[in-house]
mmCIF file of C-alpha atoms in Angstrom:
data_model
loop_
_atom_site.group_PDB
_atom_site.id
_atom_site.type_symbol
_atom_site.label_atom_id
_atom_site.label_comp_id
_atom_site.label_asym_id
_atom_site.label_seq_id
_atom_site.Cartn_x
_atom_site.Cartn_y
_atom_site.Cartn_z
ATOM 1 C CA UNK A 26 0.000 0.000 0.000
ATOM 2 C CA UNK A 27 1.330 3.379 -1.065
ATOM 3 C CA UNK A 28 2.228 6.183 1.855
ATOM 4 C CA UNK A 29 1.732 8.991 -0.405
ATOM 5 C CA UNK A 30 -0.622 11.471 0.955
ATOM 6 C CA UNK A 31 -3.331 13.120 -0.990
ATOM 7 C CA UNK A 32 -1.780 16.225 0.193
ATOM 8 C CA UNK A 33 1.510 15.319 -1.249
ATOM 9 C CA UNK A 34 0.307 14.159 -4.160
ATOM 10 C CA UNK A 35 -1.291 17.639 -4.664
ATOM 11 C CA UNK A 36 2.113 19.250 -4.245
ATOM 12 C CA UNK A 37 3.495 18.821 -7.502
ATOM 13 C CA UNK A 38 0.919 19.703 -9.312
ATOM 14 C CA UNK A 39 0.504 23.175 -7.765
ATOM 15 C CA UNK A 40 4.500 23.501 -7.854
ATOM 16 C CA UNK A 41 4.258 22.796 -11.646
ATOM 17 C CA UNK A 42 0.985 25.426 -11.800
ATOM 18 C CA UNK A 43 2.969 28.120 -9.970
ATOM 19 C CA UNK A 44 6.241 27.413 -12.108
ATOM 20 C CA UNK A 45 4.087 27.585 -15.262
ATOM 21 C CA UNK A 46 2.622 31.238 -14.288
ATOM 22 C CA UNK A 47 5.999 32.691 -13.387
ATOM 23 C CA UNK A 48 7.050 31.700 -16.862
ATOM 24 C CA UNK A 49 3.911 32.986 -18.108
ATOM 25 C CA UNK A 50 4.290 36.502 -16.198
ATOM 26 C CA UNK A 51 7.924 36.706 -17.329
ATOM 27 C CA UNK A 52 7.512 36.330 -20.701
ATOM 28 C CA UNK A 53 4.872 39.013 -20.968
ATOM 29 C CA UNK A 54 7.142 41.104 -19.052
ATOM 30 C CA UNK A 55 10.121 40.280 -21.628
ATOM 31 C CA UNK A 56 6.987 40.802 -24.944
ATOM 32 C CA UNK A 57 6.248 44.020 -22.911
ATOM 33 C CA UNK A 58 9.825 45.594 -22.632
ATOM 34 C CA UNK A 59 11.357 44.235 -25.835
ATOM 35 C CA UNK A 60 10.360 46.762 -28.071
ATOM 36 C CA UNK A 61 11.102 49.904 -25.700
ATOM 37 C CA UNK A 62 14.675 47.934 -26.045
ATOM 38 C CA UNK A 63 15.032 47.724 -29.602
ATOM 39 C CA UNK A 64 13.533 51.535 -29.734
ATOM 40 C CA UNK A 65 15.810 53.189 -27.278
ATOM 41 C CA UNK A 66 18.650 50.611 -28.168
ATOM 42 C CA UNK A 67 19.034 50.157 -24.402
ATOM 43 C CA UNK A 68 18.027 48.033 -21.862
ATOM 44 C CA UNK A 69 17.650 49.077 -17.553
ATOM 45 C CA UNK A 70 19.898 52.295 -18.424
ATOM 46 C CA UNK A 71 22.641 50.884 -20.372
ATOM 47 C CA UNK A 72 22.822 51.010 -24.119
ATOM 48 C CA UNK A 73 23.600 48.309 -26.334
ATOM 49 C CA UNK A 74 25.291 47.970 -29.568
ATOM 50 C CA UNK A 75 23.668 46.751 -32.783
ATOM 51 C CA UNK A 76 25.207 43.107 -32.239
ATOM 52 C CA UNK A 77 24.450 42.489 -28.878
ATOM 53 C CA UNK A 78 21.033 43.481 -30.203
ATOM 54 C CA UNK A 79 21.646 41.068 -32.938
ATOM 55 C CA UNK A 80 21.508 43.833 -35.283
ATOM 56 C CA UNK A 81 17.176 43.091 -34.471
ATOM 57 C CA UNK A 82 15.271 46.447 -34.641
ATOM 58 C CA UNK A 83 11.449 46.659 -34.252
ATOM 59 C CA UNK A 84 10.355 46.881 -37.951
ATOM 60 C CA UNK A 85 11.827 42.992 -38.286
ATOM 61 C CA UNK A 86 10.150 42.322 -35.393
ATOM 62 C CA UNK A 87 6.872 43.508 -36.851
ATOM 63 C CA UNK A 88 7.400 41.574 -40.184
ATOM 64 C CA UNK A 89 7.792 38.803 -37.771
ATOM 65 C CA UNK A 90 4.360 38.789 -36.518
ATOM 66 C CA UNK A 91 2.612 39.515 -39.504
ATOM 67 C CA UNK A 92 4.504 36.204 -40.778
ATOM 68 C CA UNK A 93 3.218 34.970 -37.439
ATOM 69 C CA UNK A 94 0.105 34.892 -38.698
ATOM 70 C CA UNK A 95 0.586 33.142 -42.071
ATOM 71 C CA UNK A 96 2.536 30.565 -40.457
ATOM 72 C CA UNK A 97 -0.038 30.094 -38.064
ATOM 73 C CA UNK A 98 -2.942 30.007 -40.805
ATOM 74 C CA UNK A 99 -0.984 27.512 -42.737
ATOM 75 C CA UNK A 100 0.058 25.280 -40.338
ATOM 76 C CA UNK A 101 -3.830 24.907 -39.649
ATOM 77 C CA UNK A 102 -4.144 23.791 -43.004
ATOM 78 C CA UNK A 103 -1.600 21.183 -43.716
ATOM 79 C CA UNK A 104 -0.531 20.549 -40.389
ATOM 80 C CA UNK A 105 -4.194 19.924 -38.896
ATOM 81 C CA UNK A 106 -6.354 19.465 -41.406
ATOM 82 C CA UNK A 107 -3.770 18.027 -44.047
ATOM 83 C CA UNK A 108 -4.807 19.932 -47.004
ATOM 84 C CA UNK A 109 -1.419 20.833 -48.624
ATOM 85 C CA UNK A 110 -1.699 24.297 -50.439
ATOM 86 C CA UNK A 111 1.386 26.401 -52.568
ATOM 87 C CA UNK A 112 -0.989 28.939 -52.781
ATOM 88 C CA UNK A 113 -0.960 31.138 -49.617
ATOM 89 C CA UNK A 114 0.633 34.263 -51.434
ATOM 90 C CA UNK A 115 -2.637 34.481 -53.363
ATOM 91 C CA UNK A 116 -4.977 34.493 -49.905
ATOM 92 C CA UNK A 117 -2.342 37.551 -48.930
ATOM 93 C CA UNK A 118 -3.059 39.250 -51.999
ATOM 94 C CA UNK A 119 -6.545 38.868 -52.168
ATOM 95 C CA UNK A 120 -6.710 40.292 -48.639
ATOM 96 C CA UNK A 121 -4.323 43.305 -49.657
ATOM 97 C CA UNK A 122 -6.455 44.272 -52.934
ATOM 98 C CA UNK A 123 -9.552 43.985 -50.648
ATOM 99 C CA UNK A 124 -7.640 46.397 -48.259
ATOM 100 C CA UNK A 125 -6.631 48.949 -51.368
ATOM 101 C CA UNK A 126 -10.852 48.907 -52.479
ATOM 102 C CA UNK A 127 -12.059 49.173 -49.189
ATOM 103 C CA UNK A 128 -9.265 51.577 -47.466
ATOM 104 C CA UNK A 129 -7.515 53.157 -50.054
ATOM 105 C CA UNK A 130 -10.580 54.005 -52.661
ATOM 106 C CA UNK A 131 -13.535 53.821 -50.663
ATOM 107 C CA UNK A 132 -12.190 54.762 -47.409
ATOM 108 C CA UNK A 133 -13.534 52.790 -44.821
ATOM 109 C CA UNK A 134 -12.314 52.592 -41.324
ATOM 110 C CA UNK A 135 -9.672 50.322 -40.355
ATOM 111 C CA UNK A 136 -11.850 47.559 -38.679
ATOM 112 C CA UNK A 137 -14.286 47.206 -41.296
ATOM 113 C CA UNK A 138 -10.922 47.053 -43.925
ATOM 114 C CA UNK A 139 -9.789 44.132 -41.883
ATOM 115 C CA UNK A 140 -13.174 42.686 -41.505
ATOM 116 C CA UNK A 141 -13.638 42.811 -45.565
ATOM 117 C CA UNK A 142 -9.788 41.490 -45.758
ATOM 118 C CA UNK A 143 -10.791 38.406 -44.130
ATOM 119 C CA UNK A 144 -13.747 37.723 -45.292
ATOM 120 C CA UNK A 145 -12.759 38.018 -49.413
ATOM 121 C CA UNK A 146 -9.759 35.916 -48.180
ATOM 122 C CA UNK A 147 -12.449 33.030 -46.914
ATOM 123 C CA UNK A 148 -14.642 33.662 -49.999
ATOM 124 C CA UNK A 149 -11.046 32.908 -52.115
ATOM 125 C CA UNK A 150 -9.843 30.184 -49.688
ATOM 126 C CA UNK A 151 -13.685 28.417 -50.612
ATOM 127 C CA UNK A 152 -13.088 28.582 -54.118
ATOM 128 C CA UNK A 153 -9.515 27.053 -53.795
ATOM 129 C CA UNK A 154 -10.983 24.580 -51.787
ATOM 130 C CA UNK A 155 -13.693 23.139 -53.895
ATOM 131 C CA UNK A 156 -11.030 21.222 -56.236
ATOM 132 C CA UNK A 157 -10.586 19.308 -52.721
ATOM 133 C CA UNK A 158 -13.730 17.512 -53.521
ATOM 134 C CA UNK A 159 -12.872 15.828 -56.237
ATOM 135 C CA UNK A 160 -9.144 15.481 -56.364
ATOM 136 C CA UNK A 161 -6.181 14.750 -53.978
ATOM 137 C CA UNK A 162 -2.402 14.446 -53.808
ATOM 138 C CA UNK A 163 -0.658 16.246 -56.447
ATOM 139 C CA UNK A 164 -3.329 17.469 -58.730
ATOM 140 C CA UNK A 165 -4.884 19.119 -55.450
ATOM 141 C CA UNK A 166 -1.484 20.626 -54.772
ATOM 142 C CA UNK A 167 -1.484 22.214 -58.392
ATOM 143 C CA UNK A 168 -4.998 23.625 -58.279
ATOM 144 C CA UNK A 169 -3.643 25.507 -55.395
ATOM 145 C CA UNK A 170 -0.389 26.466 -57.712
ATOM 146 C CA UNK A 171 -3.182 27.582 -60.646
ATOM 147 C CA UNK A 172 -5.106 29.381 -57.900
ATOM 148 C CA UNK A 173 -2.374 31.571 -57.296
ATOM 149 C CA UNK A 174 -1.254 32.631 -60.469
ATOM 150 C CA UNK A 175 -5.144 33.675 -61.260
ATOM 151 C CA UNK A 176 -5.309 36.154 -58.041
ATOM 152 C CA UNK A 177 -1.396 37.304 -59.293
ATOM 153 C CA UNK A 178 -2.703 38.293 -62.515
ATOM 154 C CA UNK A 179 -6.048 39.870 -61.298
ATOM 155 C CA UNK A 180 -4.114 41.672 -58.525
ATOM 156 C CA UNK A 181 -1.267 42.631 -61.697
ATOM 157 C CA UNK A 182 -4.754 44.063 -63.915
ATOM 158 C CA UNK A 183 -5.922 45.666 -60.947
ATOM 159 C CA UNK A 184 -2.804 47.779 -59.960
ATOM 160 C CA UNK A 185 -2.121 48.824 -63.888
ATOM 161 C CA UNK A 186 -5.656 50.032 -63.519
ATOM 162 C CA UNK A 187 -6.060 52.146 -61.163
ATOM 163 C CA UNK A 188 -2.656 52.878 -59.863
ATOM 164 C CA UNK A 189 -0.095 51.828 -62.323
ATOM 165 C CA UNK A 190 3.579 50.542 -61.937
ATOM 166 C CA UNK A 191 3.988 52.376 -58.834
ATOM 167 C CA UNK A 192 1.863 49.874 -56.740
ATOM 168 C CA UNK A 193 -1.199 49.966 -54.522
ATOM 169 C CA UNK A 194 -0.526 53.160 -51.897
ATOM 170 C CA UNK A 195 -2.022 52.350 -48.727
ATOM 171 C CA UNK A 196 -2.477 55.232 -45.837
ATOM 172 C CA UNK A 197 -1.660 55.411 -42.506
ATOM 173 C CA UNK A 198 -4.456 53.154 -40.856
ATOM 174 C CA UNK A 199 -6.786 54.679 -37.838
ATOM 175 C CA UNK A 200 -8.566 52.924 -34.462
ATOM 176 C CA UNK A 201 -10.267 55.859 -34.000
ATOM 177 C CA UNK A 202 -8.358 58.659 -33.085
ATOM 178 C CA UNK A 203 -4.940 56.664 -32.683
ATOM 179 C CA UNK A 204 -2.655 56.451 -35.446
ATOM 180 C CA UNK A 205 -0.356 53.049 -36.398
ATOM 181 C CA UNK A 206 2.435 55.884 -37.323
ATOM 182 C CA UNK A 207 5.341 54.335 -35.421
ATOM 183 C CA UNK A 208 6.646 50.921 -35.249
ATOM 184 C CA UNK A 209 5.989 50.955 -31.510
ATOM 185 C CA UNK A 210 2.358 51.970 -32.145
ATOM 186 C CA UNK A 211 2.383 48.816 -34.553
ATOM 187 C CA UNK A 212 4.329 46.199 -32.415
ATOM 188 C CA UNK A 213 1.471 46.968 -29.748
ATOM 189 C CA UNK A 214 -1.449 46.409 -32.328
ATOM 190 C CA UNK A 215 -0.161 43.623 -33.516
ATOM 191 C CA UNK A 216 0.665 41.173 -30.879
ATOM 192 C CA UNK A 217 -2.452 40.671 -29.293
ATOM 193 C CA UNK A 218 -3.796 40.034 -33.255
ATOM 194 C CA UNK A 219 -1.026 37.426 -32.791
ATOM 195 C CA UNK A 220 -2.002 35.846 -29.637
ATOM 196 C CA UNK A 221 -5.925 36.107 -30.273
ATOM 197 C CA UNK A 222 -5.153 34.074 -33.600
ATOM 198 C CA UNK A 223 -3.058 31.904 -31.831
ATOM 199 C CA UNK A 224 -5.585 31.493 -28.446
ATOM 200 C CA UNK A 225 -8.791 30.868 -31.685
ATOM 201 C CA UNK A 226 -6.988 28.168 -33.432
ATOM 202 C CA UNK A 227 -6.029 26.542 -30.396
ATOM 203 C CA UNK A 228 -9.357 26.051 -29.186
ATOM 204 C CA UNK A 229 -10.617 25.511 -32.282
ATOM 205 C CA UNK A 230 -7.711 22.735 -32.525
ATOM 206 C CA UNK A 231 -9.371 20.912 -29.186
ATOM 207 C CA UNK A 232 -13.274 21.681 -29.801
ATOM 208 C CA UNK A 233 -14.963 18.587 -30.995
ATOM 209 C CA UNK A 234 -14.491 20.029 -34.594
ATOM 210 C CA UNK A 235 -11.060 20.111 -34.836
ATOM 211 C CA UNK A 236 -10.299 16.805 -33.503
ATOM 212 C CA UNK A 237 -12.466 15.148 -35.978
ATOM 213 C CA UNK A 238 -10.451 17.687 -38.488
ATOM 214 C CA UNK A 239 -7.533 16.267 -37.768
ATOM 215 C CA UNK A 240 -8.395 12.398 -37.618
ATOM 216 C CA UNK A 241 -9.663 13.277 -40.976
ATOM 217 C CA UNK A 242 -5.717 14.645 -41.672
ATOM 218 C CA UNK A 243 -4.425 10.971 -40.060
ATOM 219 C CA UNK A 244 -7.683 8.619 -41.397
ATOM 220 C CA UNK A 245 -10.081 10.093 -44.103
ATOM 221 C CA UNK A 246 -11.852 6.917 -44.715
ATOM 222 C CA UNK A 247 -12.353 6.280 -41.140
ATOM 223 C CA UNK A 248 -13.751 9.312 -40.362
ATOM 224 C CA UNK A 249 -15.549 9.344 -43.257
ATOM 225 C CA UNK A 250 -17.388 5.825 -42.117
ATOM 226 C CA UNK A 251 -18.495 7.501 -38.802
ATOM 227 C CA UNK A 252 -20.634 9.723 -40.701
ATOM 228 C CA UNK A 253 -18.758 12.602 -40.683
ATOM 229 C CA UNK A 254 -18.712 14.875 -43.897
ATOM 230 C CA UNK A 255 -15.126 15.490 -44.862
ATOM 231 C CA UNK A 256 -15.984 17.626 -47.836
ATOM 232 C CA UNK A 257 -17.637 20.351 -45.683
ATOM 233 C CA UNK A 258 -14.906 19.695 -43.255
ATOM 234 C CA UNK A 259 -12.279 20.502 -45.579
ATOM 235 C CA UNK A 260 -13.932 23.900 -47.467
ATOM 236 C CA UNK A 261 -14.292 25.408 -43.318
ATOM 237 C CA UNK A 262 -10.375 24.832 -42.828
ATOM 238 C CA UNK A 263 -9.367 26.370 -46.171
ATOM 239 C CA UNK A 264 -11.893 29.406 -45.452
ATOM 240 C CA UNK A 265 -11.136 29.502 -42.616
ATOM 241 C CA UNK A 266 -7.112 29.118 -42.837
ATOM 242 C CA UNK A 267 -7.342 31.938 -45.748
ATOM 243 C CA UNK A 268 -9.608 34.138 -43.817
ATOM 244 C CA UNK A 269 -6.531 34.743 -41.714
ATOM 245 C CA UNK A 270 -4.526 34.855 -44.070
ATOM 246 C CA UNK A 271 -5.956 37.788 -45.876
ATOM 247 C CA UNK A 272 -6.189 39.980 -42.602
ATOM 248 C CA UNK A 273 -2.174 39.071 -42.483
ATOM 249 C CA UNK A 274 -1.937 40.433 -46.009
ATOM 250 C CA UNK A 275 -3.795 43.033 -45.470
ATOM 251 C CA UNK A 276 -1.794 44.407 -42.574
ATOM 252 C CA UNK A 277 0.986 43.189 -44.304
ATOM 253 C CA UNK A 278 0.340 46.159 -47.445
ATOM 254 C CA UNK A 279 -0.958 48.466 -44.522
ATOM 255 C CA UNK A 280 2.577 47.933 -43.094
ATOM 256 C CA UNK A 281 4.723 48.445 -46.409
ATOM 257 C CA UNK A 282 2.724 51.357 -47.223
ATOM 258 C CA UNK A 283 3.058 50.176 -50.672
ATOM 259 C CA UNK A 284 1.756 46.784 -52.671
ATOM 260 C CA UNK A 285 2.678 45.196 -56.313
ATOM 261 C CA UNK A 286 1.899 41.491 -57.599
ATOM 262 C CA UNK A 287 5.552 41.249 -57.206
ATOM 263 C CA UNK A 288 5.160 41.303 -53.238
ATOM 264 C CA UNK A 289 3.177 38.273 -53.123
ATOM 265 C CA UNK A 290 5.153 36.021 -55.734
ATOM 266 C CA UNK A 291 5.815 32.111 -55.805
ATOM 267 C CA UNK A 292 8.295 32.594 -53.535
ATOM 268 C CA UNK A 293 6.523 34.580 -50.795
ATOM 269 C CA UNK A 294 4.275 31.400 -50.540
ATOM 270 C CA UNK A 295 6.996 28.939 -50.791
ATOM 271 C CA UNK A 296 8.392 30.751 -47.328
ATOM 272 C CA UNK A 297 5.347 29.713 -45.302
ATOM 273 C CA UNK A 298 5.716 26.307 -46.227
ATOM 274 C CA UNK A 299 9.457 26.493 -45.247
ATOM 275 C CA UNK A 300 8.339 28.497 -41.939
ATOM 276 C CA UNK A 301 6.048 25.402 -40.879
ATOM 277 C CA UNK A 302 8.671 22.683 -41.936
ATOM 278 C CA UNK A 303 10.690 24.160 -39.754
ATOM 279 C CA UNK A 304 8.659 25.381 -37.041
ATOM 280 C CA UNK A 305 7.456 21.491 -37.035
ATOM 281 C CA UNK A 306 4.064 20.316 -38.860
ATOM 282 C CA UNK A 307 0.816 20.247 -37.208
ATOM 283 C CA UNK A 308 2.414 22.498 -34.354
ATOM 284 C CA UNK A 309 0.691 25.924 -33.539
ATOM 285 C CA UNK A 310 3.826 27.121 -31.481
ATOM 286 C CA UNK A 311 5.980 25.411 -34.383
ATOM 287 C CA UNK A 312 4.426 28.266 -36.203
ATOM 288 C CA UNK A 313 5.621 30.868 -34.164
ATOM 289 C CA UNK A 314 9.457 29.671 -34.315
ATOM 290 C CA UNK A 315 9.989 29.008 -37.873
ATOM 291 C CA UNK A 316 8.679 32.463 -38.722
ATOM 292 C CA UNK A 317 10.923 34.221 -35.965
ATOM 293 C CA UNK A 318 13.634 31.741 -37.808
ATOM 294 C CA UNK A 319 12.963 32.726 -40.875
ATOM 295 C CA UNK A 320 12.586 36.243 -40.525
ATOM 296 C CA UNK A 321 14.876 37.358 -37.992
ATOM 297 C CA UNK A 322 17.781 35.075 -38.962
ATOM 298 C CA UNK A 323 18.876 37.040 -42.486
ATOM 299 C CA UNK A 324 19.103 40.128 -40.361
ATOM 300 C CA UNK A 325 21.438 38.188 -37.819
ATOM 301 C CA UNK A 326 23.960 37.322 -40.121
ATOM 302 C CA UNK A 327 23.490 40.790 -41.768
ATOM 303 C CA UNK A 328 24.760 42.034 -38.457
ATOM 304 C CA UNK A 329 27.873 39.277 -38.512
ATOM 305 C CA UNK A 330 28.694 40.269 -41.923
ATOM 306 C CA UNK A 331 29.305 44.342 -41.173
ATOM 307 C CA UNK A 332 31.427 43.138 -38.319
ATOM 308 C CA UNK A 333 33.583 41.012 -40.732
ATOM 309 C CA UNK A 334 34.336 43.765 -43.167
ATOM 310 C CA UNK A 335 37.635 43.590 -42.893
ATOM 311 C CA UNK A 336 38.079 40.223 -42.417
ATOM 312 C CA UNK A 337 39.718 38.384 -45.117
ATOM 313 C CA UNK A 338 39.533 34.363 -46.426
ATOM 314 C CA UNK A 339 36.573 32.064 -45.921
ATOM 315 C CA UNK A 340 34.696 34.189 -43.202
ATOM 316 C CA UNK A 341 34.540 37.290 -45.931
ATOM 317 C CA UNK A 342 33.416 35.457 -48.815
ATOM 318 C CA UNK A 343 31.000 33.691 -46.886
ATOM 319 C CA UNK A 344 29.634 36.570 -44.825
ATOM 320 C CA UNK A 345 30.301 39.767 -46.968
ATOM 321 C CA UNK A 346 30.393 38.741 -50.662
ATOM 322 C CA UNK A 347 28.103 35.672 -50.550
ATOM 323 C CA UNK A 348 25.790 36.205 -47.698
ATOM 324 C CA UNK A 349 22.649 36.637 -49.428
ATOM 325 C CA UNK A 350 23.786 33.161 -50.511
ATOM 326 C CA UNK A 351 24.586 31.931 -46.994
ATOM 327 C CA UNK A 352 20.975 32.698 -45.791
ATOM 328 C CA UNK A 353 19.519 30.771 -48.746
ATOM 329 C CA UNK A 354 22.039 27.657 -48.251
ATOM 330 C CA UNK A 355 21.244 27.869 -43.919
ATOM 331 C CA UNK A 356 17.469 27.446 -44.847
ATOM 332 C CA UNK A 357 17.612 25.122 -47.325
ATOM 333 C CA UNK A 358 19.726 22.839 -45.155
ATOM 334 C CA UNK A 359 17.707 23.449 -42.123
ATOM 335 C CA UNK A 360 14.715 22.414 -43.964
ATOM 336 C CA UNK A 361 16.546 19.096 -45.454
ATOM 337 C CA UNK A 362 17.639 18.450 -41.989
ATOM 338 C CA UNK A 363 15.002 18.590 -40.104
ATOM 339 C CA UNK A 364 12.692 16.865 -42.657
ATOM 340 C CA UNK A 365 15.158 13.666 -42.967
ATOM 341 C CA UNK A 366 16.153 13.525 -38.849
ATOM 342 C CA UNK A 367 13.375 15.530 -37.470
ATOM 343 C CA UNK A 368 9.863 15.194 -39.568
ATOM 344 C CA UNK A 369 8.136 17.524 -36.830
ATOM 345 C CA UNK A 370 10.335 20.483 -36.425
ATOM 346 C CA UNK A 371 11.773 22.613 -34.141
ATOM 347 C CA UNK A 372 8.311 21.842 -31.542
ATOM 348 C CA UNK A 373 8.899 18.152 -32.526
ATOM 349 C CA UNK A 374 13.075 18.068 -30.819
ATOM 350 C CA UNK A 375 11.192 20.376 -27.952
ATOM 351 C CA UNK A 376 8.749 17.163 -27.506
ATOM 352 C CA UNK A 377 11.534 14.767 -27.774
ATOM 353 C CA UNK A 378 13.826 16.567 -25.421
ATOM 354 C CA UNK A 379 10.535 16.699 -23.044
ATOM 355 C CA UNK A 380 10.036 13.119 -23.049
ATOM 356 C CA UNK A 381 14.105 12.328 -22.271
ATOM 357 C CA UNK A 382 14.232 14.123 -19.203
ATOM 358 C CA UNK A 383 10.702 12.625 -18.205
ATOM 359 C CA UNK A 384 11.769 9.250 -18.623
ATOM 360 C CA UNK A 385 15.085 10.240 -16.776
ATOM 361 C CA UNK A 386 13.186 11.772 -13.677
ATOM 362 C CA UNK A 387 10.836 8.372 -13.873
ATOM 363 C CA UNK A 388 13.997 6.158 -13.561
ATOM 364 C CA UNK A 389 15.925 8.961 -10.517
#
């Protein structure tokens, strides 16, 4: 018979309760003061170089959440629901031309711009959906590809016609009275979009829903023979997945000030897949890595490669005359890595690592 105590039994899992809310409150406190550090380039009173700020300022930081969101969206899609799709850039664009009607020509308020943003990025994310019905594999994987060179050229017709080869202006967006002027003003609006989007698709993730969402990602035909509809399962995730998507493209072109069909190319989508490869598949806080990878990374090295100006040999023709070069080959081989060694990411060696020192503590 055990000697354990229900009180002691308790014990461990309030210790682990309290431990989880001081990490909670201190990373809000770090989310809170970051960008007054990357602003003021200082941090309690003593200023900091560019490097030991990792050559980071607050307008990558900002990119970073708006690729947060993407990430996020996508990862909802093929990670969750398993509906591979090449075609993101095209959800971003349609939720950036949306933006340009609404704001910039008809000049509605900010919210509403958003609101229309998302909602003509569902209404595309339907249509690129319906192929789903009827094919799979590959030839689903190109109907996304077609889909986004039909919103390119669209988006391409519409900037030649109303605003030329000078691109889609977009103006300083408005809550009211408060401007998003500053990149402070914007790191502030844009992280609780972040963690609302993250907080929705979680719970989405473990409502009834989305666990029969994703059984339908492990076992179609099973779930199919428990009467569940996978056809109307799968058009909700893609409108759904692209209805966040064009909100991120629409603050993304709010952000730039300044949208062409160029911005939202093959290779913009291509990056979102790469973000959630390496992130790790399936996982929401996955999501949330690979983009701070792949965004913040390039302007890491950038910051090694003005210190090693005057070096000379393999560290200046690797960081100074080939780094654009060096960024592509880290990616590529991070992604080739982690798909051969790791298949679930970044958030997939996290739950290994998790699971190690479990077993260890079982066998102390």
């Amino acid at each position: 018979m055990s000697n354990t105590s229900p009180i002691s039994s308790i014990r461990p899992t309030a210790g682990g309760k309290l431990k989880r809310w001081i990490w909670v409150l201190a990373f809000i406190a770090f989310v809170g003061y970051l960008p007054i550090v990357l602003t003021e380039r200082a941090a309690f009173g003593v200023a900091l170089s560019n490097m030991q700020l990792l050559n980071l300022g607050l307008t990558q930081v900002n990119l970073m959440l708006i690729a947060m969101l993407g990430a996020l969206s996508l990862n909802y899609l093929t990670g969750s629901a398993g509906l591979i799709s090449i075609g993101h850039a095209a959800f971003y664009a349609v939720g950036a031309m949306t933006a340009a009607i609404t704001g910039s020509q008809w000049g509605w308020p900010f919210p509403l711009v958003l609101l229309s943003a998302g909602l003509g990025g569902a209404f595309a994310g339907f249509l690129a959906g319906l192929p789903s019905l009827r094919v799979r594999g590959l030839y689903f994987v190109l109907s996304t590809m077609a889909m986004h060179y039909i919103v390119f050229f669209v988006f391409l017709e519409y900037q030649f016609k109303f605003f030329d080869v000078v691109g889609v202006p977009f103006n300083t967006p408005k809550l009211g009275s408060f401007e998003l002027n500053t990149p402070l003003r914007w790191y502030f609006f844009l992280l609780p979009v972040v963690a609302l989007v993250f907080w929705g698709l979680r719970n989405s993730l473990r409502s009834r829903e989305g666990r029969v969402m994703m059984a339908m990602r492990d076992h179609e035909l099973a779930t199919t023979s428990v009467g569940v509809d996978v056809r109307i399962l799968r058009l909700k995730a893609f409108a759904f997945s692209s209805a966040i998507a064009g909100v991120a493209g629409a603050l993304y072109a709010y952000y730039l000030s300044n949208a062409t069909a160029e911005t939202f190319g093959i290779n913009f989508a291509i990056q979102f897949i790469a973000m959630i490869i390496i992130g790790g598949m399936g996982s929401l806080w996955g999501s949330l890595v690979g983009a701070a990878l792949w965004l913040l990374l390039p302007s890491i090295i950038t910051g090694f490669a003005s210190q090693a100006g005057d070096s000379t040999g393999l560290v200046r023709l690797l960081l100074v005359e080939n780094k654009a070069q060096l960024v592509q080959v880290i990616f590529g081989m991070m992604v080739i890595l982690l798909l051969i060694f790791v298949p679930g990411g970044i958030a997939g060696m996290g739950r290994q690592l998790r699971n190690l020192i479990a077993v260890k503590k079982e066998h102390e």
